Tab-separated table of C-alpha atoms in Angstrom:
chain	number	residue	atom	x	y	z
A	1	MET	CA	3.240	33.884	-45.706
A	2	GLN	CA	6.980	34.075	-46.060
A	3	ASN	CA	7.771	30.488	-46.915
A	4	ASP	CA	5.003	29.989	-49.312
A	5	THR	CA	6.120	27.838	-52.127
A	6	GLY	CA	3.429	28.735	-54.505
A	7	LEU	CA	1.447	25.538	-54.447
A	8	ASP	CA	-2.203	26.335	-53.915
A	9	ILE	CA	-1.596	27.242	-50.379
A	10	ALA	CA	-1.824	30.906	-51.047
A	11	ALA	CA	-4.874	30.419	-53.260
A	12	LYS	CA	-6.742	28.578	-50.543
A	13	ASN	CA	-5.749	31.376	-48.160
A	14	LEU	CA	-4.497	28.878	-45.532
A	15	HIS	CA	-2.939	30.134	-42.370
A	16	THR	CA	-0.222	27.546	-42.309
A	17	ASN	CA	2.360	26.070	-44.727
A	18	PRO	CA	2.793	22.357	-44.355
A	19	LEU	CA	5.999	22.319	-46.359
A	20	THR	CA	7.743	24.077	-43.519
A	21	TRP	CA	6.480	21.818	-40.767
A	22	VAL	CA	9.128	19.194	-40.769
A	23	GLU	CA	11.898	21.765	-40.554
A	24	LYS	CA	10.147	23.886	-37.925
A	25	TYR	CA	8.396	21.483	-35.763
A	26	SER	CA	9.386	17.833	-36.188
A	27	ASP	CA	12.184	17.853	-33.586
A	28	TYR	CA	10.031	19.638	-31.086
A	29	LEU	CA	7.103	17.273	-31.602
A	30	TYR	CA	9.411	14.172	-31.432
A	31	GLY	CA	10.836	15.429	-28.206
A	32	PHE	CA	7.248	15.997	-26.862
A	33	ALA	CA	6.278	12.493	-27.768
A	34	MET	CA	9.552	10.900	-26.399
A	35	VAL	CA	9.010	12.438	-22.977
A	36	ARG	CA	5.602	10.784	-22.857
A	37	LEU	CA	6.291	7.435	-24.555
A	38	ARG	CA	10.052	6.693	-24.209
A	39	ASP	CA	9.911	4.666	-27.474
A	40	SER	CA	11.379	6.129	-30.534
A	41	ASP	CA	9.528	4.017	-33.068
A	42	VAL	CA	6.181	4.919	-31.571
A	43	ALA	CA	7.156	8.534	-31.193
A	44	LYS	CA	8.221	8.745	-34.855
A	45	ASP	CA	4.984	7.174	-35.994
A	46	LEU	CA	2.911	9.607	-33.894
A	47	VAL	CA	4.836	12.691	-35.362
A	48	GLN	CA	4.023	11.457	-38.871
A	49	ASP	CA	0.428	10.765	-37.927
A	50	THR	CA	0.229	14.236	-36.538
A	51	PHE	CA	1.409	15.836	-39.657
A	52	LEU	CA	-0.918	13.780	-41.737
A	53	ALA	CA	-3.864	14.618	-39.540
A	54	GLY	CA	-2.825	18.348	-39.799
A	55	LEU	CA	-3.048	18.179	-43.532
A	56	GLN	CA	-6.579	16.700	-43.260
A	57	GLN	CA	-7.559	19.693	-41.024
A	58	LEU	CA	-5.680	22.398	-42.924
A	59	GLU	CA	-8.723	24.367	-43.862
A	60	ARG	CA	-10.120	24.364	-40.373
A	61	PHE	CA	-6.953	25.938	-38.985
A	62	GLU	CA	-7.752	29.633	-38.797
A	63	GLY	CA	-4.580	30.918	-37.441
A	64	ASN	CA	-6.108	31.717	-34.127
A	65	SER	CA	-3.408	29.685	-32.290
A	66	HIS	CA	0.172	29.305	-33.409
A	67	GLU	CA	0.809	26.459	-35.765
A	68	LYS	CA	3.018	24.797	-33.163
A	69	THR	CA	0.277	24.891	-30.535
A	70	TRP	CA	-2.201	23.503	-32.965
A	71	LEU	CA	0.060	20.640	-34.118
A	72	THR	CA	0.958	19.882	-30.448
A	73	ALA	CA	-2.710	19.639	-29.670
A	74	ILE	CA	-3.097	17.062	-32.409
A	75	LEU	CA	-0.178	15.095	-31.161
A	76	LYS	CA	-1.556	15.201	-27.616
A	77	ASN	CA	-4.714	13.528	-28.806
A	78	LYS	CA	-2.656	10.815	-30.647
A	79	ILE	CA	-0.694	10.203	-27.489
A	80	ALA	CA	-3.948	9.899	-25.456
A	81	ASP	CA	-5.260	7.392	-27.932
A	82	PHE	CA	-1.988	5.466	-27.726
A	83	TYR	CA	-2.258	5.342	-23.957
A	84	ARG	CA	-5.804	4.081	-24.157
A	85	LYS	CA	-4.968	1.320	-26.705
A	86	ASN	CA	-1.905	0.404	-24.772
A	87	ALA	CA	-3.906	0.143	-21.580
A	88	SER	CA	-6.756	-1.976	-23.044
A	89	LYS	CA	-4.290	-4.218	-24.765
A	90	SER	CA	-2.315	-4.917	-21.641
A	91	LEU	CA	-5.385	-5.802	-19.666
A	92	LYS	CA	-5.452	-8.908	-21.835
A	93	ASP	CA	-1.750	-9.188	-21.830
A	94	LEU	CA	-0.185	-12.166	-20.083
A	95	LYS	CA	2.688	-9.996	-19.082
A	96	ILE	CA	0.522	-8.393	-16.336
A	97	THR	CA	-0.035	-11.653	-14.561
A	98	GLU	CA	3.555	-12.607	-14.766
A	99	THR	CA	4.601	-9.270	-13.298
A	100	GLU	CA	1.937	-9.598	-10.629
A	101	SER	CA	3.316	-12.994	-9.407
A	102	GLU	CA	6.832	-11.524	-9.507
A	103	GLN	CA	5.720	-8.453	-7.533
A	104	GLN	CA	4.220	-10.655	-4.720
A	105	ASP	CA	7.770	-11.666	-3.889
A	106	PHE	CA	8.710	-8.144	-2.960
A	107	PHE	CA	7.213	-8.687	0.465
A	108	ASP	CA	6.514	-11.544	2.739
A	109	ALA	CA	2.846	-12.329	2.156
A	110	GLU	CA	2.070	-12.672	5.812
A	111	THR	CA	4.129	-10.080	7.577
A	112	GLY	CA	4.460	-7.500	4.817
A	113	HIS	CA	8.230	-7.353	5.439
A	114	TRP	CA	10.625	-6.871	2.598
A	115	ASN	CA	11.904	-10.120	1.178
A	116	GLU	CA	15.686	-10.277	1.265
A	117	LYS	CA	16.191	-10.329	-2.455
A	118	TYR	CA	14.156	-7.141	-2.975
A	119	ARG	CA	15.167	-5.185	0.022
A	120	PRO	CA	16.137	-1.625	-1.019
A	121	GLN	CA	19.805	-0.815	-0.684
A	122	ALA	CA	21.358	2.590	-1.077
A	123	PHE	CA	22.471	3.215	-4.760
A	124	GLY	CA	25.538	4.749	-3.289
A	125	LEU	CA	25.752	7.694	-5.657
A	126	GLU	CA	25.825	11.418	-5.339
A	127	VAL	CA	22.526	12.854	-6.599
A	128	ASP	CA	24.263	16.063	-7.416
A	129	ASN	CA	26.493	14.490	-10.036
A	130	PRO	CA	24.724	15.212	-13.401
A	131	LEU	CA	26.687	12.489	-15.252
A	132	LEU	CA	25.691	9.774	-12.814
A	133	MET	CA	22.130	10.996	-12.930
A	134	LYS	CA	22.122	10.792	-16.691
A	135	GLU	CA	23.432	7.243	-16.541
A	136	LEU	CA	20.714	6.221	-14.072
A	137	GLY	CA	18.170	7.994	-16.349
A	138	VAL	CA	19.208	5.732	-19.272
A	139	ILE	CA	18.827	2.675	-17.084
A	140	LEU	CA	15.433	3.935	-15.914
A	141	ASN	CA	14.276	4.289	-19.513
A	142	GLU	CA	15.219	0.654	-20.124
A	143	CYS	CA	13.330	-0.319	-17.067
A	144	LEU	CA	10.194	1.641	-18.281
A	145	THR	CA	10.115	-0.428	-21.545
A	146	LYS	CA	9.657	-3.599	-19.388
A	147	LEU	CA	6.530	-2.300	-17.671
A	148	PRO	CA	3.105	-3.509	-18.875
A	149	GLY	CA	1.557	-0.992	-21.156
A	150	LEU	CA	-1.219	-0.097	-18.750
A	151	TRP	CA	1.264	0.668	-15.996
A	152	PHE	CA	3.426	2.815	-18.248
A	153	SER	CA	0.377	4.788	-19.389
A	154	VAL	CA	-0.692	5.447	-15.855
A	155	PHE	CA	2.778	6.409	-14.655
A	156	SER	CA	3.355	8.742	-17.628
A	157	MET	CA	0.005	10.414	-17.481
A	158	LYS	CA	0.387	11.094	-13.723
A	159	HIS	CA	3.967	12.355	-13.771
A	160	ILE	CA	4.492	13.996	-17.212
A	161	ASP	CA	1.133	15.555	-17.711
A	162	ASP	CA	0.363	15.871	-14.022
A	163	LEU	CA	-3.226	14.780	-14.650
A	164	ALA	CA	-5.595	14.306	-11.710
A	165	SER	CA	-5.962	10.642	-10.742
A	166	GLU	CA	-9.698	10.742	-11.362
A	167	LEU	CA	-9.164	11.808	-14.955
A	168	ILE	CA	-6.621	9.091	-15.525
A	169	CYS	CA	-9.092	6.512	-14.156
A	170	THR	CA	-11.829	7.678	-16.444
A	171	GLU	CA	-9.545	7.766	-19.428
A	172	LEU	CA	-8.236	4.249	-18.881
A	173	LYS	CA	-11.283	2.819	-17.248
A	174	LEU	CA	-9.728	2.128	-13.923
A	175	THR	CA	-11.161	2.118	-10.412
A	176	ALA	CA	-9.418	4.400	-7.912
A	177	SER	CA	-8.150	1.441	-6.007
A	178	ASN	CA	-6.745	-0.211	-9.125
A	179	PHE	CA	-4.996	3.060	-9.867
A	180	TRP	CA	-3.142	3.144	-6.572
A	181	VAL	CA	-2.311	-0.565	-6.797
A	182	ILE	CA	-0.737	0.109	-10.264
A	183	MET	CA	1.182	3.225	-8.991
A	184	HIS	CA	2.633	1.265	-6.137
A	185	ARG	CA	3.668	-1.752	-8.153
A	186	THR	CA	5.086	0.345	-10.925
A	187	LYS	CA	7.336	2.124	-8.555
A	188	LEU	CA	8.359	-1.169	-6.757
A	189	ASN	CA	9.229	-2.665	-10.249
A	190	LEU	CA	11.137	0.345	-11.401
A	191	ARG	CA	13.044	0.640	-8.157
A	192	ALA	CA	13.923	-3.081	-8.152
A	193	CYS	CA	15.038	-2.851	-11.824
A	194	LEU	CA	17.315	0.207	-11.111
A	195	GLN	CA	18.918	-1.594	-8.193
A	196	LYS	CA	19.494	-4.752	-10.220
A	197	ASN	CA	21.024	-2.886	-13.168
A	198	TRP	CA	22.939	-0.209	-11.418
A	199	ASN	CA	26.604	-0.938	-10.400
B	1	MET	CA	-3.195	0.731	19.873
B	2	GLY	CA	-5.610	0.621	16.901
B	3	ASN	CA	-5.507	-2.174	14.499
B	4	ALA	CA	-4.596	0.115	11.532
B	5	LEU	CA	-1.691	1.453	13.473
B	6	LYS	CA	-0.496	-1.986	14.586
B	7	ASN	CA	-0.798	-3.184	10.979
B	8	ILE	CA	1.413	-0.481	9.550
B	9	ILE	CA	4.218	-0.333	12.117
B	10	TYR	CA	5.747	-3.511	10.816
B	11	ASN	CA	4.209	-3.694	7.374
B	12	CYS	CA	6.524	-2.408	4.608
B	13	ASN	CA	4.135	-3.317	1.888
B	14	GLN	CA	1.583	-1.015	3.382
B	15	ALA	CA	4.162	1.669	4.191
B	16	THR	CA	5.462	1.784	0.582
B	17	PHE	CA	1.918	1.976	-0.672
B	18	LEU	CA	1.312	4.949	1.473
B	19	ILE	CA	4.534	6.541	0.370
B	20	GLU	CA	3.349	6.360	-3.252
B	21	LYS	CA	0.024	7.597	-2.399
B	22	LYS	CA	1.487	10.578	-0.521
B	23	LEU	CA	3.887	11.329	-3.470
B	24	ALA	CA	1.230	11.339	-6.154
B	25	GLY	CA	-1.829	12.511	-4.286
B	26	LYS	CA	-2.654	12.816	-0.653
B	27	ILE	CA	-3.128	10.748	2.374
B	28	THR	CA	-5.270	11.195	5.477
B	29	THR	CA	-3.942	12.639	8.712
B	30	ALA	CA	-4.169	9.108	10.285
B	31	GLU	CA	-2.130	7.703	7.367
B	32	THR	CA	0.362	10.366	7.709
B	33	LEU	CA	0.831	9.481	11.308
B	34	GLN	CA	1.045	5.760	10.586
B	35	LEU	CA	3.596	6.382	7.961
B	36	ARG	CA	5.691	8.562	10.119
B	37	ILE	CA	5.800	5.951	12.883
B	38	HIS	CA	6.796	3.335	10.447
B	39	LEU	CA	9.560	5.298	8.896
B	40	ALA	CA	10.932	6.299	12.226
B	41	GLY	CA	11.754	2.604	12.803
B	42	CYS	CA	12.327	1.386	9.349
B	43	SER	CA	15.536	2.448	7.593
B	44	VAL	CA	14.812	0.206	4.620
B	45	CYS	CA	11.619	1.965	3.805
B	46	LYS	CA	13.391	5.248	4.320
B	47	ILE	CA	15.768	4.207	1.560
B	48	TYR	CA	12.813	3.229	-0.541
B	49	GLN	CA	11.229	6.629	-0.077
B	50	GLN	CA	14.383	8.555	-1.067
B	51	GLN	CA	14.776	6.415	-4.162
B	52	SER	CA	11.126	6.656	-5.096
B	53	ILE	CA	11.453	10.473	-5.036
B	54	LEU	CA	14.645	10.113	-7.141
B	55	ILE	CA	12.914	7.961	-9.685
B	56	ASN	CA	10.102	10.569	-10.041
B	57	SER	CA	12.556	13.440	-10.580
B	58	LEU	CA	14.644	11.305	-13.082
B	59	PHE	CA	11.418	10.469	-14.909
B	60	VAL	CA	10.136	13.970	-15.092
B	61	GLY	CA	13.537	15.509	-15.699
B	62	PHE	CA	14.035	13.522	-18.878
B	63	ASP	CA	15.504	15.926	-21.399
B	64	SER	CA	13.488	16.012	-24.576
B	65	GLY	CA	16.131	18.179	-26.174
B	66	ASP	CA	18.451	15.146	-26.255
B	67	PHE	CA	16.230	13.660	-28.983
B	68	LYS	CA	16.458	14.773	-32.586
B	69	LEU	CA	15.100	13.087	-35.537
B	70	ASP	CA	17.584	11.787	-38.028
B	71	LYS	CA	17.990	13.372	-41.488
B	72	SER	CA	16.629	10.447	-43.379
B	73	PHE	CA	13.476	10.224	-41.311
B	74	LYS	CA	12.909	14.039	-41.749
B	75	LYS	CA	13.465	13.563	-45.500
B	76	SER	CA	10.827	10.768	-45.668
B	77	LEU	CA	8.348	12.923	-43.614
B	78	THR	CA	8.844	15.819	-46.020
B	79	GLU	CA	8.252	13.514	-49.002
B	80	ARG	CA	5.149	12.090	-47.357
B	81	ILE	CA	3.728	15.553	-46.799
B	82	GLU	CA	4.528	16.632	-50.395
B	83	LYS	CA	2.843	13.600	-51.719
B	84	GLU	CA	-0.248	14.182	-49.627
B	85	ILE	CA	-0.432	17.820	-50.779
B	86	ASN	CA	-0.095	16.897	-54.382
B	87	LYS	CA	-2.927	14.349	-54.062
B	88	ASN	CA	-5.453	16.949	-53.313
């Protein structure tokens, strides 16, 4: 191995050199985690946990896959754990009931019509303007941090990893009907948050 | 007119629910028809639908390349790894 530093890595005949990991993979893994979590503290923690878990499994890594693929697989598991914990935590979270009562105001309870305050209005921007889109993306990220953990987990698993709804339900212990209610409410909240903070 | 159809025509709560279900999965032929009728007469939900699609593409289009770890965090990561290796 080219970058071998002479520790006992060669002696153990390992197929990977952990001393090069940070330089080679840390930015990539951080980006991978940020796309799925949108929280830099959590993403940093999980990158560190990934490297530490990798060290524990060094001897099991046989070089069949690329190091990067192997480390990414470890990180994926860490993210899945985080989603699960996040989801079960927010089931007990008061925030969910608060947001629920807030969300009922989106529509008139009897007619299902939009209530005046939440009625969608055009953002009035050109979607082909990359700078404006970037700005809107920043606001969206702020809105995402306000979602209950369970909702964020569902939304991220669905859209970033493109997982089947059934799989997400199993992972997070949801019924199909809960899943769709969450998808709907998440979007109503995100849209309202964007409308409120854009301009 | 069936009840389901009557309910959806004026119900934006139900229409936006179907919009989400359609975007992230699939809806039945009957639901597709209901939604189409609703959207034909409801410009507010049409705006909602456009913005919902925009939110999905913004969320998915998030650029991971924008995020780099700072030097000090990388340094502490490296030190942590060295420490773990030397423990063994």
